[in-house]
XYZ file of C-alpha atoms in Angstrom:
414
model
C 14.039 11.520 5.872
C 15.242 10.678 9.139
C 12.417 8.755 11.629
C 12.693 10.487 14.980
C 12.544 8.287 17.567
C 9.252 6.968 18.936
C 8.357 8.779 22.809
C 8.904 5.994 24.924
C 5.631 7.076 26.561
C 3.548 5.336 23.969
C 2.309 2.419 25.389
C 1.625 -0.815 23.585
C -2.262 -0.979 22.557
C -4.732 -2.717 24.679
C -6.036 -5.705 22.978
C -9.716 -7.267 23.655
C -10.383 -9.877 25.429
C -10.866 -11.988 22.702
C -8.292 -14.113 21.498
C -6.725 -12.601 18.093
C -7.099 -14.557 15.503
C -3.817 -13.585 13.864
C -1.946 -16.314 11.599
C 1.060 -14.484 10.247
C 3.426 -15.120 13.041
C 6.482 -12.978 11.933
C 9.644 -14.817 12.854
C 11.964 -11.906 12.156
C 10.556 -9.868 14.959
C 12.599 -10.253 18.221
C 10.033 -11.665 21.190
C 9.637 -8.442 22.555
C 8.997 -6.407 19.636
C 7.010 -3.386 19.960
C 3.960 -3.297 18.270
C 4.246 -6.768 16.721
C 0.941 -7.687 17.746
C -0.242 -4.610 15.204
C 1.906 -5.596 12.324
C 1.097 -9.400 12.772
C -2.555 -8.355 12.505
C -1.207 -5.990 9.380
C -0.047 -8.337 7.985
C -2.514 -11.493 8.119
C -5.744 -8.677 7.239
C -3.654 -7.367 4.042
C -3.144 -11.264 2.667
C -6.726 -11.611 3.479
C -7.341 -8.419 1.410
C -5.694 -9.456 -1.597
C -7.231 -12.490 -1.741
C -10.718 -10.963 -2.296
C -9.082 -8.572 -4.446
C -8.014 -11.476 -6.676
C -11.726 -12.860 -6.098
C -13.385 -9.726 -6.781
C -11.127 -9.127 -9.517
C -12.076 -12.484 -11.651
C -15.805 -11.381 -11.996
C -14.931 -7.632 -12.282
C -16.007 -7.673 -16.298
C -18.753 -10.069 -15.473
C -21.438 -8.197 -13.838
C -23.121 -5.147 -14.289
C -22.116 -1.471 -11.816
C -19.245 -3.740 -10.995
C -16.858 -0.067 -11.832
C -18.176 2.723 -10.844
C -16.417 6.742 -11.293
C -16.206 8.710 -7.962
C -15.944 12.532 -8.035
C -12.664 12.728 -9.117
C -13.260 10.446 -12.311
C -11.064 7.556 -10.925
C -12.546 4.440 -10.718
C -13.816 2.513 -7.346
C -14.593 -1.026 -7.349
C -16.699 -3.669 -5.199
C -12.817 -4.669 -3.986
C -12.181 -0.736 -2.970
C -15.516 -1.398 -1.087
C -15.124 -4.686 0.185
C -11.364 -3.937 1.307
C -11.981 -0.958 3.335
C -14.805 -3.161 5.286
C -13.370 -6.093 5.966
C -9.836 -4.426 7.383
C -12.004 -1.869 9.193
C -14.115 -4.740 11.036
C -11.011 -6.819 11.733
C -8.904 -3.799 13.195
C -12.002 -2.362 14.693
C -12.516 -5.740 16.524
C -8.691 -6.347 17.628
C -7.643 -2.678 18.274
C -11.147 -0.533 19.027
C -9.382 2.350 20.596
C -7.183 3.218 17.654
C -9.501 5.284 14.623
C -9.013 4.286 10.732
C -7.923 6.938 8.125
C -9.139 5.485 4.910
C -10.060 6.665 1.084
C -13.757 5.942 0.960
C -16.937 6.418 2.330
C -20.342 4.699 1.724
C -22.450 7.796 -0.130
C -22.222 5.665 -3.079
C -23.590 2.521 -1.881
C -26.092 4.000 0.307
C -27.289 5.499 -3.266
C -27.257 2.366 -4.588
C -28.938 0.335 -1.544
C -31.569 2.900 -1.980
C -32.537 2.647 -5.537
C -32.212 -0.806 -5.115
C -34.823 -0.779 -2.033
C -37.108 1.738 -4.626
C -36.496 -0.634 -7.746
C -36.528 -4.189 -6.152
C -33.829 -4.906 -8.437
C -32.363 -8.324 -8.411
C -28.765 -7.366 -6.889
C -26.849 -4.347 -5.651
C -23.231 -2.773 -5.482
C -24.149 -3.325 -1.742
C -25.183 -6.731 -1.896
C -21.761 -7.378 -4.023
C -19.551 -5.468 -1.519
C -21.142 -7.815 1.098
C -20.706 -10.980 -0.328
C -17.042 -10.572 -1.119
C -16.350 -9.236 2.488
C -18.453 -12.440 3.727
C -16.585 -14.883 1.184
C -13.119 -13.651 2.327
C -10.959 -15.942 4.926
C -10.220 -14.786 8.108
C -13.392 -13.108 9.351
C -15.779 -14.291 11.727
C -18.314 -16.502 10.376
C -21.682 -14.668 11.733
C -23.805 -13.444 8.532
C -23.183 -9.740 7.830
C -25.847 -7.162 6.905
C -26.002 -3.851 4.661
C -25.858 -1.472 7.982
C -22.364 -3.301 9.052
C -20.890 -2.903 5.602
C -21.462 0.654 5.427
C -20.734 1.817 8.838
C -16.885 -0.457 8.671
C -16.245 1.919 5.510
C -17.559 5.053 7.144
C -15.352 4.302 10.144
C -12.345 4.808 8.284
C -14.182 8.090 5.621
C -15.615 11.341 5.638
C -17.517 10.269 9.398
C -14.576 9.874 10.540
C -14.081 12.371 13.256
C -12.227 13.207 16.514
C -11.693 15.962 18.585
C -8.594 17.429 17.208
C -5.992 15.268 14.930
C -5.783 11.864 16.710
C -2.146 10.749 18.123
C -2.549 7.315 16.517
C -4.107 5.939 13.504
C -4.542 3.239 11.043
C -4.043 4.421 7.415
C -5.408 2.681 4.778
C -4.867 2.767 1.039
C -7.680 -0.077 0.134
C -6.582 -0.188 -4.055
C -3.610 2.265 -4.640
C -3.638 1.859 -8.047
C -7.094 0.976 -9.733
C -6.717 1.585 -13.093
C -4.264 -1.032 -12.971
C -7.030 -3.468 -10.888
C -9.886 -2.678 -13.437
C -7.465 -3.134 -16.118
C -7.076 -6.763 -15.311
C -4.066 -8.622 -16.280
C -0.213 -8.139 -14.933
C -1.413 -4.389 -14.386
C 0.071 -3.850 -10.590
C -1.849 -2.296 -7.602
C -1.436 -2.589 -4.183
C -2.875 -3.238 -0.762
C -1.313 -0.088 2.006
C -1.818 -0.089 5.070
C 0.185 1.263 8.000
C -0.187 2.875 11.515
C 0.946 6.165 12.190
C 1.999 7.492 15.632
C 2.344 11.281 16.470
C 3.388 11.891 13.032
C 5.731 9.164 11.818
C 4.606 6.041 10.425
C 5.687 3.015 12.665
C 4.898 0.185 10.908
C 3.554 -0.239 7.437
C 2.176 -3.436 4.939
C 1.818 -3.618 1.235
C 0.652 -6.523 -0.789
C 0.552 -6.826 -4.290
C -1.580 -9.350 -5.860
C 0.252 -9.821 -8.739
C 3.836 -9.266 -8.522
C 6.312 -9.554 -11.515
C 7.820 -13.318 -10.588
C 9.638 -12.626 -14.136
C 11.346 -9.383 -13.528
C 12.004 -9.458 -9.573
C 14.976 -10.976 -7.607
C 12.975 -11.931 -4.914
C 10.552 -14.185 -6.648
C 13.105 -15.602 -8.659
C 15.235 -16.665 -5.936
C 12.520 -18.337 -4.549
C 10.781 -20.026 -6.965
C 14.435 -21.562 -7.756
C 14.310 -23.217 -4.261
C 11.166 -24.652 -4.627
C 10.718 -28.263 -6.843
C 7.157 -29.439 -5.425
C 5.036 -29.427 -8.979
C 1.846 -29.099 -7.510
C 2.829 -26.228 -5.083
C 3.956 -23.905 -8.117
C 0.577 -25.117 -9.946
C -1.189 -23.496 -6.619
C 0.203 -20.295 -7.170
C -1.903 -19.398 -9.852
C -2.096 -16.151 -8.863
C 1.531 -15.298 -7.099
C 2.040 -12.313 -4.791
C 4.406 -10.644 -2.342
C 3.601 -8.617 0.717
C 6.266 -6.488 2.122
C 6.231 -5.560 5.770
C 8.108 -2.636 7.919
C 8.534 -2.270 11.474
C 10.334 0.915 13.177
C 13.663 -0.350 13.873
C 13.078 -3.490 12.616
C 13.933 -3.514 8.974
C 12.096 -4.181 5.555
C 11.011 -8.000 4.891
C 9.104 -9.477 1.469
C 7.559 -12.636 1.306
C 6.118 -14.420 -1.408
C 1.811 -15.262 -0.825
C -0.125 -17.110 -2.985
C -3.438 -15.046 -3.061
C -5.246 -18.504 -3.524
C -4.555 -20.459 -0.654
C -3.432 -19.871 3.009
C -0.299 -19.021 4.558
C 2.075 -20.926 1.888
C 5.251 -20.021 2.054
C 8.398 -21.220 -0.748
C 11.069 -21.728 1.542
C 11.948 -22.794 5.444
C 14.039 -19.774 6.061
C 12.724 -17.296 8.310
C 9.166 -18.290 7.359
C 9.255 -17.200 4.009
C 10.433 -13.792 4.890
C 13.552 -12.269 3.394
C 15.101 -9.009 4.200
C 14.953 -6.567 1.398
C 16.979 -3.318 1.002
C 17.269 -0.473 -1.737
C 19.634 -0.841 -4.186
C 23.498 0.383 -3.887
C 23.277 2.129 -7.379
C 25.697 5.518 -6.766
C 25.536 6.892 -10.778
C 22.630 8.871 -11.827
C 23.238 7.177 -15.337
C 22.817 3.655 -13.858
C 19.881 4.502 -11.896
C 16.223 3.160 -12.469
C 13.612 5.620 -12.290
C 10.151 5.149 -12.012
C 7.555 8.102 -12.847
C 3.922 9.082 -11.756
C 1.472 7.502 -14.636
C 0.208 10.708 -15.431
C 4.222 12.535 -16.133
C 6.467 11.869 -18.795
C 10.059 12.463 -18.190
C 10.177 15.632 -20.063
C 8.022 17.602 -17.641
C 10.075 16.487 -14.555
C 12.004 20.015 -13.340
C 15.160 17.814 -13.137
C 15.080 15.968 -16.342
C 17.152 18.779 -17.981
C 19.424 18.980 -14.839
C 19.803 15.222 -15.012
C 20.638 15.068 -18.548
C 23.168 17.923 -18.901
C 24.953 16.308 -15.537
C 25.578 12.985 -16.853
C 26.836 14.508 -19.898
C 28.943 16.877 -18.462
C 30.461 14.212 -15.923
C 30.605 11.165 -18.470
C 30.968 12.448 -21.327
C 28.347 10.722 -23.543
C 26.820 12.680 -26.243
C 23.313 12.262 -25.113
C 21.357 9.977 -21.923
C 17.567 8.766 -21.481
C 16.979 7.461 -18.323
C 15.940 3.804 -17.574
C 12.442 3.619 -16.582
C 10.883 0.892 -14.606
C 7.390 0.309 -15.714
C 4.881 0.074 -12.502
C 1.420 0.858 -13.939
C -0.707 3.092 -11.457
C -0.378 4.148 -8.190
C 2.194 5.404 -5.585
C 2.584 2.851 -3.365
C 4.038 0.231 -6.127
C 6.663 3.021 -7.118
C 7.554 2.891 -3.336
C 7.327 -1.026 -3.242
C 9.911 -0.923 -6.219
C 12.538 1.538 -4.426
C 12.404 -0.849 -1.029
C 13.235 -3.664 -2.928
C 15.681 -2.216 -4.685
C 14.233 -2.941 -8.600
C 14.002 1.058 -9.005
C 16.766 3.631 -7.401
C 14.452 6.640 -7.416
C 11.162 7.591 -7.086
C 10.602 11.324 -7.826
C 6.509 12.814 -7.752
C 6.025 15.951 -8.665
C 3.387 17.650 -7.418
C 1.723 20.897 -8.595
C -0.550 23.449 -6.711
C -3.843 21.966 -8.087
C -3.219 18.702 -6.549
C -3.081 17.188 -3.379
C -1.209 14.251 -1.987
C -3.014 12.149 0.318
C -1.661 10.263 3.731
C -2.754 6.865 2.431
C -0.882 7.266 -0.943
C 2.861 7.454 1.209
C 2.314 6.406 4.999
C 2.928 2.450 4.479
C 5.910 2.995 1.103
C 7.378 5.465 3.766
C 8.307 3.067 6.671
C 9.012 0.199 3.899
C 11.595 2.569 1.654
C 12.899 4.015 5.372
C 13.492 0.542 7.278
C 15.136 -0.629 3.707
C 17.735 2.191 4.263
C 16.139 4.474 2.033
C 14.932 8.143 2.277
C 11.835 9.988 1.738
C 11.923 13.727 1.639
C 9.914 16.282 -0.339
C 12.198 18.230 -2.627
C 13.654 20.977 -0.387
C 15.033 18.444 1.687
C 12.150 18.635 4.391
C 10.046 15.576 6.090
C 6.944 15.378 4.896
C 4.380 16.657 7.136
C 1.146 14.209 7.638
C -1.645 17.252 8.796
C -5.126 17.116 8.958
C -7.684 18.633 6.286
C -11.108 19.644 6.978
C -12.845 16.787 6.758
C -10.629 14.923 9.706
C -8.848 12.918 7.442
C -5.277 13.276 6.188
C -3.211 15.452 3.412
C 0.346 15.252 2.879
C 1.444 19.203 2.023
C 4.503 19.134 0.008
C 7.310 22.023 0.229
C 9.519 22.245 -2.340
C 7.384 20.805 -5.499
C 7.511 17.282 -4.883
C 8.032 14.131 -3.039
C 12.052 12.458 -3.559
C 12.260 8.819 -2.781
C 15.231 6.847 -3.254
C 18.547 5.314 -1.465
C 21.293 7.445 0.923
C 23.450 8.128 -2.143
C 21.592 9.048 -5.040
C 19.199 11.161 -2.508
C 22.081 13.730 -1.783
C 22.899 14.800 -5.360
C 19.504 14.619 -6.507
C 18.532 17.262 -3.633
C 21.523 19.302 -5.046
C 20.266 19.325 -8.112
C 16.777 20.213 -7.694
């Protein structure tokens, strides 16, 4: 997929009077960057984020209605909750004019605050949501209440609405991935968020809590440059958030969900550039699959299988799979940093593929020199559904992500 250009009509966003209280200062953006002022703000609200995801997610198994099952059986936490409020107060507060595209809405808690009101029960799923927000660096420190809670995460769900599909958005992803959060341990998930402009994501962030030091270059390489004991013992819980910028590359940096703004080496602020990998042989490549497909049912296994024979001439071949746990935006995460080569989601007519499942692994995969196409070829299309948020509609049976190479031949064979 090929990012058109950006109109050069689009102006830079107004900001409010009040001073931003943005900490990420991102040193591999060129002075005049366009729309750095949106990804530093991306950037510092997603660390925030996963820090009360890591909060959130230490008491998860210790108090009751702490996982709850929305309609479509998956399951929604206090940190899906508290996530989606506290990015859609800070954005809200730096960048009012521009509306939030998120994954929930508050019909859940409001159930819950009023049973709890009926009851006079000793806590709530509200109360907890609010808490965590209020607990979370970063945010102003005037006491919150139930109405601000719910209204944040109705700015950004079903109430969202506009007359006609907005120009410019914030999409938000606030757990891609929560099976892996409620199953505790290395399980991944991630953090998405990104801003989409007349179509095309601009600029995208994902952090992920709890990163694979063990298994990723990145880490490595900078956990080998750092020899302060008591720094390492501070990164109990280690992360990495990646962050893309139109025209400005893909850049991964290693965040301690902890503690603030620590960064393991001097260069660049922590920040190093990340691309997909170079692999050009289907038999060397590293797949990674949607949790819910085996590699059997993928169209193209067969295809695959019968290719590398044919052109190798090995008696048999099983792909390499990269284990990522739930979610799309990790797969994406993986291809950008080049510890997968290809990414490939089917999708069938009874399901749907929603904007904040792609819009921040698109930018990330693009700006590392990747592509992102659905299987015929085409861009994906980011249209509105009936509710005024967001659906991606596939063409072609699925979503292809992967690098410049690979991407070709894998489009000729599907």
């Amino acid at each position: 997929m090929k990012v058109s250009r950006l109109p050069s009509h689009l102006p830079s966003f107004v900001v409010p009077t009040r001073k931003l209280t943005i900490r990420s200062r991102l040193t591999f953006l060129t002075e005049n960057a366009k729309y750095s002022r949106e990804l530093e703000a991306a950037v510092d609200v997603v660390q925030t984020a996963c820090r009360l995801c890591v909060e959130v997610q230490k008491k998860l198994f210790s108090k009751e209605n702490s996982v709850l099952k929305k309609g479509d059986r998956t399951p929604v936490t206090v940190a899906d909750f508290g996530v989606q409020a506290l990015i859609s107060m800070e954005l809200g507060r730096l960048f009012p004019s521009i509306p939030l595209v998120a994954e929930e809405d508050s019909r859940q808690l409001r159930s819950d605050l009023e049973n709890f009101q009926q009851n006079s029960a000793s806590n709530s799923l509200v109360e907890a949501v609010m808490n965590a927000v209020t607990d979370s660096q970063g945010l102003q420190a005037e006491p919150l209440n139930y109405n601000q809670i719910l209204k944040a995460i109705d700015r950004g769900g079903k109430a969202m609405t506009s007359e006609g599909k907005p120009a410019t958005y914030w999409v938000l992803d606030p757990i891609d991935g929560t099976r892996g959060f409620v199953r505790g341990g290395k399980a991944l998930y991630v953090v998405g968020l990104a801003l989409v402009i007349e179509g095309t994501p601009t600029l995208g962030v994902m952090g992920c809590p709890n990163w694979d030091a063990e298994s990723t270059y990145i880490v490595q390489n900078l956990a080998k440059e750092t020899t302060n004991e008591n720094e390492l013992e501070d990164f109990i819980v280690p992360g990495i958030i990646m962050a893309a910028c139109y025209g400005c590359g893909t850049w991964i940096k290693k965040i301690s969900c902890n503690t603030r703004n620590v960064a393991l080496d001097g260069s660049k602020n922590g920040w190093s550039r990340c691309t997909v990998d170079n692999c050009d042989s289907i038999q060397a490549a590293r797949f990674c699959i949607a949790d819910r497909e085996t590699w059997e049912r993928l169209p193209l296994s067969k295809n695959l299988a019968a290719r590398v024979i044919s052109v190798d001439g090995v008696k048999s071949w099983k792909p390499t799979i990269v284990p990522t746990c739930c979610g799309s935006l990790c797969k994406y995460m993986m291809v950008a940093a080049g510890r997968a080569s290809v990414y490939p989601l089917q999708i069938t007519k009874q399901s749907s593929e929603k904007v904040w499942d792609h819009a921040a692994g698109m930018i990330c995969v693009l700006e590392a020199a990747g592509e992102v196409t659905n299987w015929d070829g085409s861009n994906l299309a980011l249209s509105g559904d009936g509710d005024g948020r967001q659906k991606i509609i596939p063409r072609g049976g699925g979503i292809l992500v992967t690098n410049k190479i690979l991407h070709a031949r894998l489009l000729h064979m599907i």
